Coordinates of C-alpha atoms and ligand atoms in Angstrom, one line a residue:
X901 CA 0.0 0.0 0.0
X902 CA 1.2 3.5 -1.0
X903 CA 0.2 6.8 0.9
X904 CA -0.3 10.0 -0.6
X905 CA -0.3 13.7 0.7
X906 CA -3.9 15.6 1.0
X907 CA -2.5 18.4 -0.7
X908 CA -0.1 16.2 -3.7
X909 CA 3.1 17.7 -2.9
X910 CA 4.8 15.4 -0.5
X911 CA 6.8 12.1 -1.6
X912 CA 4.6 9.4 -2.1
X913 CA 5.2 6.9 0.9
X914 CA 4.9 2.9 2.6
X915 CA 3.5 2.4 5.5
X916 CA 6.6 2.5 7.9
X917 CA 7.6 5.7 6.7
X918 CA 4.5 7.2 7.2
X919 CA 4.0 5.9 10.6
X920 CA 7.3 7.5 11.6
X921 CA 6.4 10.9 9.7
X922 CA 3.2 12.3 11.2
X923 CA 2.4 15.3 8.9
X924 CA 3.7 15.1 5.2
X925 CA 6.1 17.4 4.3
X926 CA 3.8 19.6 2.5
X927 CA 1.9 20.3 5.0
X928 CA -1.1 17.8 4.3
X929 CA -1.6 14.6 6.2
X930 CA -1.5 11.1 4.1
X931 CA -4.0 9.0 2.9
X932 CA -4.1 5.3 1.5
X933 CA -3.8 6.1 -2.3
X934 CA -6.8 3.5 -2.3
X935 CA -9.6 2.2 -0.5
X936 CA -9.5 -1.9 0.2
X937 CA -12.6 -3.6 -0.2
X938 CA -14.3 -6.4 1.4
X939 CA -17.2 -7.9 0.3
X940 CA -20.3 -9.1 2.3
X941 CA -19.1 -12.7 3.2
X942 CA -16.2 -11.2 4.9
X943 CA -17.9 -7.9 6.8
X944 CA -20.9 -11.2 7.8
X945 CA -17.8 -13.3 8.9
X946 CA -17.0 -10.7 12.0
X947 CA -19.5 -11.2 13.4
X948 CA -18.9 -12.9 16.9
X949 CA -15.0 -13.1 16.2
X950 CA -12.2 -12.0 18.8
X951 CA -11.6 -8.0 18.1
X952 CA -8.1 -9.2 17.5
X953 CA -9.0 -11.1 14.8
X954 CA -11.3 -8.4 12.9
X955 CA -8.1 -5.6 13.9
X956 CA -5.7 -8.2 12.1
X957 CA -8.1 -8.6 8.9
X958 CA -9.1 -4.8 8.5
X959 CA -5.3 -3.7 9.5
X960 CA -3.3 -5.9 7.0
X961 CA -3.9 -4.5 3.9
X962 CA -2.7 -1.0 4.9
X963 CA 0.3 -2.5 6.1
X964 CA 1.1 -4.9 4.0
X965 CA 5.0 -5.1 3.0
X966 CA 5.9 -3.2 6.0
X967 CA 5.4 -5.2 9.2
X968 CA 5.4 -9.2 8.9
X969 CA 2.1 -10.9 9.1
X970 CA 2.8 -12.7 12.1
X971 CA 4.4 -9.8 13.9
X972 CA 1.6 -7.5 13.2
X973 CA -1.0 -10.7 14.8
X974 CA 1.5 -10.8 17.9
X975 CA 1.2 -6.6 18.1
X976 CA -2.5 -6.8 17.9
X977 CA -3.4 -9.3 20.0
X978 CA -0.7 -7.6 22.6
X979 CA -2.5 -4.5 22.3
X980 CA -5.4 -5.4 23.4
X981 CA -4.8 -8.1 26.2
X982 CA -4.9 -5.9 28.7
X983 CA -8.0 -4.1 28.1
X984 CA -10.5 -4.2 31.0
X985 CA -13.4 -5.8 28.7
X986 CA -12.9 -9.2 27.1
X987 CA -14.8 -7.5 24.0
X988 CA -12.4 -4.7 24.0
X989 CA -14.8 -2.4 22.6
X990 CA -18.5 -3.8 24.0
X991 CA -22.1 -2.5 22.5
X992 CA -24.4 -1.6 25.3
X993 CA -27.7 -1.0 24.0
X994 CA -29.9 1.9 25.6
X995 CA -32.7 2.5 23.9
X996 CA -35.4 0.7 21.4
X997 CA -33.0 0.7 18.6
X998 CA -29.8 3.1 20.2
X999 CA -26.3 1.8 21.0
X1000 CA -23.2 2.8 23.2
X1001 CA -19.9 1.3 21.9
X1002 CA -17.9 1.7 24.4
X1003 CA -14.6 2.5 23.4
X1004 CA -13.0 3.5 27.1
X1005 CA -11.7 0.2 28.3
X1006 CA -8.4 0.3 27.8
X1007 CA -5.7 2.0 30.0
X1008 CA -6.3 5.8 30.4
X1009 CA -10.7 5.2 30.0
X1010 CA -10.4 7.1 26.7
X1011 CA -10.9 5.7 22.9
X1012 CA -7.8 7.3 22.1
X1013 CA -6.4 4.3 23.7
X1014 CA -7.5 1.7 20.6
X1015 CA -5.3 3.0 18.6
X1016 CA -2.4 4.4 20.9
X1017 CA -1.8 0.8 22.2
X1018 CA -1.0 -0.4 18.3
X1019 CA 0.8 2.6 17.4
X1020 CA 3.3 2.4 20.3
X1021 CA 3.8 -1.2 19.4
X1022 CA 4.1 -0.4 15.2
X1023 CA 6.5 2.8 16.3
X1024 CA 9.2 0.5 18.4
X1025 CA 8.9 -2.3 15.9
X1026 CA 9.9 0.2 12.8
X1027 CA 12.3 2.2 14.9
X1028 CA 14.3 -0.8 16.3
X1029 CA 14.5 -2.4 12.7
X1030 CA 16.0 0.6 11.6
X1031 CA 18.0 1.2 14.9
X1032 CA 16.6 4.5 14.8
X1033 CA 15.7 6.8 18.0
X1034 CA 12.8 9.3 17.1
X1035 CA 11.2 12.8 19.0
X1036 CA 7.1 11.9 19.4
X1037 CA 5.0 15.3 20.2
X1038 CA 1.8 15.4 20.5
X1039 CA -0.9 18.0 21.0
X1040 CA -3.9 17.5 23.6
X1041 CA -7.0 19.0 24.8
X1042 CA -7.0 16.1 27.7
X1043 CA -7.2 12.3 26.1
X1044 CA -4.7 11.8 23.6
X1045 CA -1.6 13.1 25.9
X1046 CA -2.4 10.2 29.1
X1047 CA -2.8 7.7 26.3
X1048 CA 0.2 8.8 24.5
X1049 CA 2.0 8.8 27.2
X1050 CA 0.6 5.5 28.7
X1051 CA 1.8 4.1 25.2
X1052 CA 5.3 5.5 24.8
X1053 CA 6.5 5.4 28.8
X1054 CA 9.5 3.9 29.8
X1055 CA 10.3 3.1 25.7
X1056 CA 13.6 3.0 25.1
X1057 CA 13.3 4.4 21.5
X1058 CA 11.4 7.1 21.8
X1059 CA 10.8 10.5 24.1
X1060 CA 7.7 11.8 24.0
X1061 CA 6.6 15.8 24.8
X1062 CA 2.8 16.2 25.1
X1063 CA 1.7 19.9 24.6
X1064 CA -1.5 20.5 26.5
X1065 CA -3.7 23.5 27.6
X1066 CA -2.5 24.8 31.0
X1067 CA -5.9 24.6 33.4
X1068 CA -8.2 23.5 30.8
X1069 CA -7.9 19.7 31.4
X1070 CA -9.8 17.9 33.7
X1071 CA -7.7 17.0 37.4
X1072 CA -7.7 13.2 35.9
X1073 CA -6.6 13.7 32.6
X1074 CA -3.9 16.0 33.8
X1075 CA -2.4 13.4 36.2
X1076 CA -2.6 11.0 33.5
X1077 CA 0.3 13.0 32.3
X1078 CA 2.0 14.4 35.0
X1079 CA 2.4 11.6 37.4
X1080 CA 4.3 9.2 35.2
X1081 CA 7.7 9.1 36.1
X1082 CA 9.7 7.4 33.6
X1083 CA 12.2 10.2 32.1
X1084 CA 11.4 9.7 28.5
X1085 CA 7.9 11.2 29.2
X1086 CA 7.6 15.2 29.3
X1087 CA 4.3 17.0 30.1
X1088 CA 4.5 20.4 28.8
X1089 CA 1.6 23.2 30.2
X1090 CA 1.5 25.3 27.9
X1091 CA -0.1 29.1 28.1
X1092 CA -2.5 28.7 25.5
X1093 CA -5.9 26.6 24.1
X1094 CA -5.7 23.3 22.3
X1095 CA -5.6 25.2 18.9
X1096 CA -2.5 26.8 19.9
X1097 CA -0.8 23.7 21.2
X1098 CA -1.8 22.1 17.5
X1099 CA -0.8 24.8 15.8
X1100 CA 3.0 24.6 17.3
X1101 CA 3.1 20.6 16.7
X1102 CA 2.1 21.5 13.0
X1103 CA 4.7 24.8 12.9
X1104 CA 7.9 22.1 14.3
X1105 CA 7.1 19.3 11.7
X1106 CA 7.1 22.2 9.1
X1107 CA 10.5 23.5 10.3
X1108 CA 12.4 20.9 9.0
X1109 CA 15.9 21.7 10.1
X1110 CA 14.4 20.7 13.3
X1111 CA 12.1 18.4 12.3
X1112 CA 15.2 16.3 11.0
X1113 CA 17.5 17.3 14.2
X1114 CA 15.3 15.7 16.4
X1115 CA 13.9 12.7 14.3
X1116 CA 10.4 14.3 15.1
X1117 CA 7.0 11.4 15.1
X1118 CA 3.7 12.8 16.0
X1119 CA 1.1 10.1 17.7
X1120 CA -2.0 12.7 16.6
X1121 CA -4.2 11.7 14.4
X1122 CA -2.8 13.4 11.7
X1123 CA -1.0 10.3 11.7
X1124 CA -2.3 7.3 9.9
X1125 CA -2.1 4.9 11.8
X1126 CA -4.6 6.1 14.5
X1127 CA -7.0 6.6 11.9
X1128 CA -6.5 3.3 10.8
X1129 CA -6.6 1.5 14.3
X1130 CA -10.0 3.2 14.6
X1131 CA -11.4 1.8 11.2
X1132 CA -11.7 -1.4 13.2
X1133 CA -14.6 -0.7 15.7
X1134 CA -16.7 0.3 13.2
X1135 CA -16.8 -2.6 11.1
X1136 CA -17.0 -4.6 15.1
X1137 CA -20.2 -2.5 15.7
X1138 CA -21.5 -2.9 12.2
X1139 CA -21.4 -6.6 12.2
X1140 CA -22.7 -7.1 15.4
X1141 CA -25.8 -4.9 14.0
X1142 CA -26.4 -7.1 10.9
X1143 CA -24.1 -5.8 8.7
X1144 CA -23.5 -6.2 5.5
X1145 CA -27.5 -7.0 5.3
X1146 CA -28.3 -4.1 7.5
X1147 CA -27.0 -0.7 7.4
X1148 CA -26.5 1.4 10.9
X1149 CA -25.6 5.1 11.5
X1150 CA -23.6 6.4 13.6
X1151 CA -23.0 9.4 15.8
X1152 CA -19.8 11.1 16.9
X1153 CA -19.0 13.3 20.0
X1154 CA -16.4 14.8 17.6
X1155 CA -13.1 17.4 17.8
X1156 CA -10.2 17.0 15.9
X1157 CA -12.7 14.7 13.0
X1158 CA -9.8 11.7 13.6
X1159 CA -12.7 9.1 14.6
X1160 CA -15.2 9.8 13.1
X1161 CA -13.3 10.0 9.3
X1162 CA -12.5 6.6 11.1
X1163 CA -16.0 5.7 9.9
X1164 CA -15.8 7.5 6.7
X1165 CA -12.8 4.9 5.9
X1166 CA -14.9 2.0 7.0
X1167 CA -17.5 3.1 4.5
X1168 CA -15.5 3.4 1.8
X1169 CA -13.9 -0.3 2.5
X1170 CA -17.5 -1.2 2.1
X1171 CA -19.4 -1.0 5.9
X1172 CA -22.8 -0.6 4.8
X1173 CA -23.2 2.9 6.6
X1174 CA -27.1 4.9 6.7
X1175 CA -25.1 7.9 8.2
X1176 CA -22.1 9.3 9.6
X1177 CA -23.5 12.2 12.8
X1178 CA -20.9 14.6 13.7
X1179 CA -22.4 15.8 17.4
X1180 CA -20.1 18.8 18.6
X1181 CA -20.1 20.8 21.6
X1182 CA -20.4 25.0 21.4
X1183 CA -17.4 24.8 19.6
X1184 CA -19.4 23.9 16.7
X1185 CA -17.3 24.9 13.4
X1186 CA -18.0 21.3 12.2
X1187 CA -21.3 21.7 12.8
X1188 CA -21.2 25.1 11.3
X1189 CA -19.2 23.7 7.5
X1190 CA -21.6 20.8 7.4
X1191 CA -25.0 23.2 7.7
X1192 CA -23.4 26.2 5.5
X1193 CA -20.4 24.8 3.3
X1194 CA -18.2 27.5 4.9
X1195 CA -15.5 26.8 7.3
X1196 CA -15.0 29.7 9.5
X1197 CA -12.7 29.4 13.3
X1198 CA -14.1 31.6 16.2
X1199 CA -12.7 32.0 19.6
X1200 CA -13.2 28.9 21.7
X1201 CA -15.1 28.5 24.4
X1202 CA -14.2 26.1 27.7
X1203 CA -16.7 23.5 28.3
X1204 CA -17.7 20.5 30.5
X1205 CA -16.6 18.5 27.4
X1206 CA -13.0 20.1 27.5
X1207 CA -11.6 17.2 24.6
X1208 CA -13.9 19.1 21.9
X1209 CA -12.7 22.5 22.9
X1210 CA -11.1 22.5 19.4
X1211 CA -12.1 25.1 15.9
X1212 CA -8.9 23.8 13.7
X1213 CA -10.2 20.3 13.3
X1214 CA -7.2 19.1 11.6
X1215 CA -8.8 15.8 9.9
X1216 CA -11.1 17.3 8.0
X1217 CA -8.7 18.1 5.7
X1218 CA -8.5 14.4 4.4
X1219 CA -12.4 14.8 4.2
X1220 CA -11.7 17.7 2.1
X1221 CA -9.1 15.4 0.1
X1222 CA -12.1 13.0 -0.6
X1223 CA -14.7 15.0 -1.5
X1224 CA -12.2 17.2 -4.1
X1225 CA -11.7 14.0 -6.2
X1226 CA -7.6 14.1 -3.7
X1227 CA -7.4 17.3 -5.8
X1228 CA -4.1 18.6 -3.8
X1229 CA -4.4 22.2 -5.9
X1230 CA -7.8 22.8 -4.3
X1231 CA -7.1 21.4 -0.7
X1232 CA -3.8 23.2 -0.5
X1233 CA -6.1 26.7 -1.5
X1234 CA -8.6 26.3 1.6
X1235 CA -6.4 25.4 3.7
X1236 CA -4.0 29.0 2.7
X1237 CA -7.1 30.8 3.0
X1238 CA -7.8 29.2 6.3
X1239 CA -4.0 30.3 7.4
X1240 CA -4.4 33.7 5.8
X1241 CA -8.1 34.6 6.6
X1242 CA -9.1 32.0 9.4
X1243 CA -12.0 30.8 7.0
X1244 CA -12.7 29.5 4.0
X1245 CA -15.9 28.0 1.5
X1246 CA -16.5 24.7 0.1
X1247 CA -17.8 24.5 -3.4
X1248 CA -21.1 23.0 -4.5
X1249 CA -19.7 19.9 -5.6
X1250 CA -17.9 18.7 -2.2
X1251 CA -20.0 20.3 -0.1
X1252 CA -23.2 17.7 -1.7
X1253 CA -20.8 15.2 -1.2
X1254 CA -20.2 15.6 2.4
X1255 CA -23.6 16.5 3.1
X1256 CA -24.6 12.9 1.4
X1257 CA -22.9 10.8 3.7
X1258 CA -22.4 13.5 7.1
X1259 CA -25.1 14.9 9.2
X1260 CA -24.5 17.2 12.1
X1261 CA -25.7 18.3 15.3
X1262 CA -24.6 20.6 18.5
X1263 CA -25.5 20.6 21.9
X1264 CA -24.7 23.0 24.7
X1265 CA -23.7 22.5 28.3
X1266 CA -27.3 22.4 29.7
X1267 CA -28.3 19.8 27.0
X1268 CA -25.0 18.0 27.8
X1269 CA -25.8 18.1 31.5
X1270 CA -29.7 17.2 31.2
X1271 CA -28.8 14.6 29.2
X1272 CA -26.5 12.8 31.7
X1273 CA -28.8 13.0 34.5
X1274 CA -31.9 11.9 32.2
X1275 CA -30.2 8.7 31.0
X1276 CA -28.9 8.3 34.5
X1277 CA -32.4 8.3 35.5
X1278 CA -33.9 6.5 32.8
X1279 CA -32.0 3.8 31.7
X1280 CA -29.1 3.8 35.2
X1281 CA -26.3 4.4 33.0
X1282 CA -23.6 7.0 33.6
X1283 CA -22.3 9.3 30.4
X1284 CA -19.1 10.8 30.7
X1285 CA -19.8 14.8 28.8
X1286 CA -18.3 14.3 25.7
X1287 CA -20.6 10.6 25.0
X1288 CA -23.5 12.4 26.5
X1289 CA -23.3 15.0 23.1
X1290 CA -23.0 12.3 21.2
X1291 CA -26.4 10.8 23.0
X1292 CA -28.3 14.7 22.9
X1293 CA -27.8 14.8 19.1
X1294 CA -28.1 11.4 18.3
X1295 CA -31.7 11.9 19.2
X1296 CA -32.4 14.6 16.8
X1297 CA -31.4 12.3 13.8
X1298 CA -32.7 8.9 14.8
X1299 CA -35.6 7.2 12.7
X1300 CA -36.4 4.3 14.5
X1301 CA -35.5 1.8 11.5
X1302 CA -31.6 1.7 11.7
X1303 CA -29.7 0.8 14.3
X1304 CA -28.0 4.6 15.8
X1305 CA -24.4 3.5 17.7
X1306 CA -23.0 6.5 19.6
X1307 CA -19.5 6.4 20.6
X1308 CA -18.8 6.2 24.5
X1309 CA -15.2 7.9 23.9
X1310 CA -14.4 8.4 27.6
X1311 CA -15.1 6.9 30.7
X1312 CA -17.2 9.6 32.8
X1313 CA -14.4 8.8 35.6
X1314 CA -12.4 10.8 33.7
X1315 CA -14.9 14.3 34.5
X1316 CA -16.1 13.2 38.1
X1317 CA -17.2 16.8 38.8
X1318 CA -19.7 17.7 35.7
X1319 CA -21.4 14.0 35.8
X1320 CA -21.7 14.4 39.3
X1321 CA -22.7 18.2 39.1
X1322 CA -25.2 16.7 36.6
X1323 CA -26.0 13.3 37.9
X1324 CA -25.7 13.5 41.7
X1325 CA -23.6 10.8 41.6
X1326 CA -20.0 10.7 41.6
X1327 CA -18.2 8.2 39.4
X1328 CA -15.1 6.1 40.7
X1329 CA -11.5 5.5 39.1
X1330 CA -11.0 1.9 38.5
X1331 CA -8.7 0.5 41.7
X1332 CA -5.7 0.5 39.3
X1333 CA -5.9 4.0 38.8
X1334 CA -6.7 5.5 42.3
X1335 CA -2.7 6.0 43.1
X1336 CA -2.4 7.9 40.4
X1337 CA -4.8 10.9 42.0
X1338 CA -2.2 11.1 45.2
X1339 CA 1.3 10.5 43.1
X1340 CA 4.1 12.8 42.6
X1341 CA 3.3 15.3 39.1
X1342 CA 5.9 16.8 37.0
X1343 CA 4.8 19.2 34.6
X1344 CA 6.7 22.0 32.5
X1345 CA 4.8 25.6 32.2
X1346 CA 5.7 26.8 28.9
X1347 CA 4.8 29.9 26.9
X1348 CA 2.2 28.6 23.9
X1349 CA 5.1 30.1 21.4
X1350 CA 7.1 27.2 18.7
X1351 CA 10.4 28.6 19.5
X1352 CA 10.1 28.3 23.6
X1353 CA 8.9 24.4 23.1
X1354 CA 11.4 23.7 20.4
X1355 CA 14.2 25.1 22.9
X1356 CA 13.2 22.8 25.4
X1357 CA 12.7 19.3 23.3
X1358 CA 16.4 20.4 21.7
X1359 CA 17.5 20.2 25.0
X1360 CA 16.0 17.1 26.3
X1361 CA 15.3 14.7 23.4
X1362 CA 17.8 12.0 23.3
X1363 CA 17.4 11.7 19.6
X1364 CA 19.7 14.7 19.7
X1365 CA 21.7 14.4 23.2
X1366 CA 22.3 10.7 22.6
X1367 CA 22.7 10.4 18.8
X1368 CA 20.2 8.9 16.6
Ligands
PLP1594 C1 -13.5 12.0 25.1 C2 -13.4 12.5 23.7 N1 -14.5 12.5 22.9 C3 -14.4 12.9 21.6 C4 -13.2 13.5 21.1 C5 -13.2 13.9 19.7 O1 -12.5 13.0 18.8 P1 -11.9 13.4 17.5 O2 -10.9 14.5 17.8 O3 -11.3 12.2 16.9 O4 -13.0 14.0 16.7 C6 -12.1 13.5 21.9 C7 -10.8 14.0 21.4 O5 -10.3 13.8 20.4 C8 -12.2 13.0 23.2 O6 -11.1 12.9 24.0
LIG1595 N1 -9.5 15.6 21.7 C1 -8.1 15.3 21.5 C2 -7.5 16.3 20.7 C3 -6.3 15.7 19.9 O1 -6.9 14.8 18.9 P1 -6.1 13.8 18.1 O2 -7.1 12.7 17.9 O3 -5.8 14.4 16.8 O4 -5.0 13.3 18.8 C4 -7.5 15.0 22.8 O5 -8.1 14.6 23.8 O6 -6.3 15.3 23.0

C-alpha cells in the first residue's frame, strides 16, 4: 500500500515511513492512495469473532510489506490483552433501537487508547529495525496526551513531549500525564488553548531543520495509523448490527474529525453505513461547514466537554481530500485561506458530497448536563460529557428503523465533577488507577510560542543528546 499527501506535494510513501512521519512534508496529512474492499461474506464473517481477529483482517492490507504478518497478529493481540473488557470495545444498547460502543476500556478510559496501544507497538517495531531513536510530540485537549503517554512510557526508543492547555484539562486527565515518572515522558503546560498547542506541533514538523534534528514522530491523528486503528470498531459494531444485510448510523462526539473519518474509511472499505453524525459541543465549526459549506474558526469557548474545545479540526482536511476527487491544488487553496483569513468555503460539488454521507448536530452545556442526568435516571447508566453529546444529538437524527451506535469515547471517571454536578452521583476511578490521583506530578509551564517548546525538546530529546 502506498500513501499519498492531502495536498499532492509530499513524496509518495509505505506504511513505515509514514508511521514515523506524522504530517507530510507539505503540509497535508496522508491518505491510503486506495480504498480496500471487502465484500459481504467477509464484513458477515465478523461477526462474533475475537476483536483481535477483525483488527488483524481490517489492518493488514494497509500495512502490508511493512510489518510481517505474524508480527503484526503478535502486536495486535498484545494491544489489546490488557483491556478491562474481554470485548475490548462492547455495545451496550440503551434505547429501542440506540447503542453505546464503548470505546474507554483500555488504560487511560479514553478511545484514544484503541489505537495508541497499536501505534506504540508499530512505532518500536519500525524504529528498532531501523536502529533509529525518534522525538514523538503530541498536542492535547486532555485524552490523547495520558494515552500517548501510557503508550510510549518507559520506551527505550522514543521520548515523547505532550503539549496540553494549561488549566483547561480535567484533574484526571492531567495526572494522567504528570504523574508518570519514567524520564522519556515530558508534560509540557502550555499558556495557550488546544488550537495553539496544535498549531506549534504542525509549525515544528514544518520546520524541518528541526524536524530532522530531532527525528520528530507525532502520535495525533494526523498520523495514519490512529485513523486506521480506529477503522476497526466500526466494522466490530457494524457486524454485530447485521451488517452487510443491514446498514446502521452512527454518531460522533467529535473534535479533531480523527474518529469519526474513522468511519468514513470503514465506508469506503465497504461497511454498509445509513449515516455518519458529527455531534459537537459549542465549539461547533463542524457543525457550522456541514450546515453552511463555509469553514470559518471563532474564539473557543471552555466546556464540561474540555476534549472538543477545538475550531482547527485538523482531519477534515482528508475529508476535504475525498470529497475534491484528492485534488491537492484545491485542498492546498482552503487550507491557505484558512491560514491567511481564518476561514474558508466549500464549493457545490464537495459540499453535496459531504452532506450525502455527514449529518450534524450541536449541543450545549445544559443539553450535555440534562442529558446525563436523564439517561442516568432512565435507563441507570452514567455518560461521561463528551458521550452524553453524542447521546443529545443522536436523538435529533434517529428514525427508528436503523440501528443509531454513539461512541462512548471516555469513561465519565475521567470528568467526576460535571457528571456528578449533573447526575448527583460521583463516578469512581477503576482501583488501578486511584494511586495515580495522590502520586508525585511533574509538569513544564511553557509559553504557547514554537520557539520556547522547540528550545526545550532540543534540550531534552535523546534523539539529539544521545545520537540517533
Ligand atoms: C472523550 C473524547 N471524545 C471525543 C473526542 C473527539 O474525537 P476526534 O478528535 O477524533 O474528533 C475527543 C478528542 O479527540 C475525546 O477525547
Ligand atoms: N481531543 C483530543 C485532541 C487531539 O486529537 P487527536 O485525535 O488528533 O490526537 C485530545 O483529547 O487530546
Amino acid at each position: 500500500m502506498k500513501y499519498i499527501s492531502t495536498r499532492g506535494e509530499a513524496p509518495v510513501l509505505e506504511f513505515s515511513d509514514v508511521l514515523l512521519q506524522g504530517l507530510a512534508r507539505d503540509g497535508g496529512l496522508y491518505l491510503p492512495e486506495t480504498w480496500p474492499q471487502f465484500d459481504a461474506d467477509t464484513i458477515a464473517s465478523f461477526a462474533g469473532k475475537p476483536y483481535a481477529d477483525v483488527a488483524f483482517e481490517i489492518i493488514r492490507p494497509f500495512v502490508a510489506g511493512a510489518i510481517a504478518e505474524d508480527t503484526l497478529k503478535e502486536m495486535i493481540v498484545d494491544a489489546y490483552a490488557g483491556f478491562r473488557h474481554p470485548a475490548v470495545t462492547p455495545l451496550v444498547q440503551t434505547g429501542a433501537n440506540t447503542f453505546i460502543l464503548e470505546l474507554f476500556h483500555g488504560p487511560t478510559l479514553a478511545f484514544k487508547d484503541v489505537a495508541m496501544q497499536l501505534l506504540g507497538r508499530m512505532m518500536d517495531h519500525v524504529l528498532a529495525e531501523r536502529g533509529l531513536r525518534a522525538t514523538i510530540v503530541g498536542a492535547t485537549s486532555g485524552d490523547t496526551g495520558g494515552a500517548a503517554i501510557e503508550a510510549f512510557r518507559g520506551r527505550e526508543r522514543t521520548d515523547i513531549f505532550i503539549l496540553f492547555p494549561d488549566g483547561r484539562v480535567s484533574n484526571v486527565q492531567r495526572r494522567q500525564m504528570t504523574t508518570p515518572a519514567e524520564d522519556n515522558v515530558h508534560a509540557l503546560a502550555l499558556t495557550g488553548n488546544f488550537d495553539d498547542c496544535q498549531a506549534i506541533v504542525k509549525g515544528m514538523f514544518n520546520h524541518f531543520a528541526f524536524r530532522d534534528k530531532v527525528r520528530l514522530s507525532g502520535v495525533n491523528s494526523i498520523n495514519w495509523a490512529r485513523i486506521l486503528a480506529q477503522i476497526v470498531y466500526y466494522f466490530v459494531a457494524g457486524a454485530a448490527l447485521g451488517a452487510p444485510h443491514r446498514k446502521v448510523s452512527f454518531t460522533v462526539p467529535t473534535g479533531n474529525f480523527g474518529d469519526i473519518f474513522a468511519g468514513y474509511a470503514a465506508m469506503q472499505m465497504g461497511l454498509p453505513v445509513e449515516k455518519l453524525i458529527v455531534a459537537t459541543n459549542v465549539n461547533d465549526i463542524l457543525a457550522r461547514t456541514l450546515e453552511t459549506g463555509r469553514y470559518e474558526k471563532r474564539g473557543v469557548t471552555p466546556t464540561i466537554s474540555p476534549s472538543m474545545d477545538i475550531q482547527v479540526s485538523s482531519n477534515f482536511e482528508r475529508l476535504l481530500a475525498e470529497v475534491c476527487g484528492r485534488d491537492g491544488d484545491a485542498v492546498r487553496r482552503m487550507m491557505n485561506q484558512l491560514g491567511q483569513s481564518g476561514s474558508f468555503t466549500i464549493e457545490d460539488g464537495p459540499q453535496a458530497a459531504m452532506r450525502a454521507v455527514f449529518g450534524a448536530g450541536r449541543c450545549n452545556e445544559a443539553e450535555t448536563a440534562a442529558t446525563i442526568a436523564e439517561t442516568y435516571a432512565e435507563a441507570g447508566y452514567l455518560l461521561d460529557p463528551h458521550t452524553a453529546i453524542g447521546v443529545h444529538v443522536a436523538k435529533q437524527h434517529e428514525d427508528g428503523s436503523v440501528p443509531m451506535v454513539v461512541l462512548g469515547t471516555a469513561h465519565p471517571a475521567k470528568f467526576p465533577d460535571a457528571v456528578e454536578e449533573a447526575a448527583g452521583v460521583r463516578p469512581d476511578l477503576p482501583e488501578n488507577l486511584k494511586d495515580m490521583m495522590s502520586a508525585e506530578e511533574r509538569q513544564q509551564v511553557l509559553a504557547a510560542e514554537q520557539g520556547v517548546v522547540e528550545r526545550f525538546i532540543e534540550e531534552h530529546a535523546r534523539a539529539v543528546t544521545a545520537g540517533v
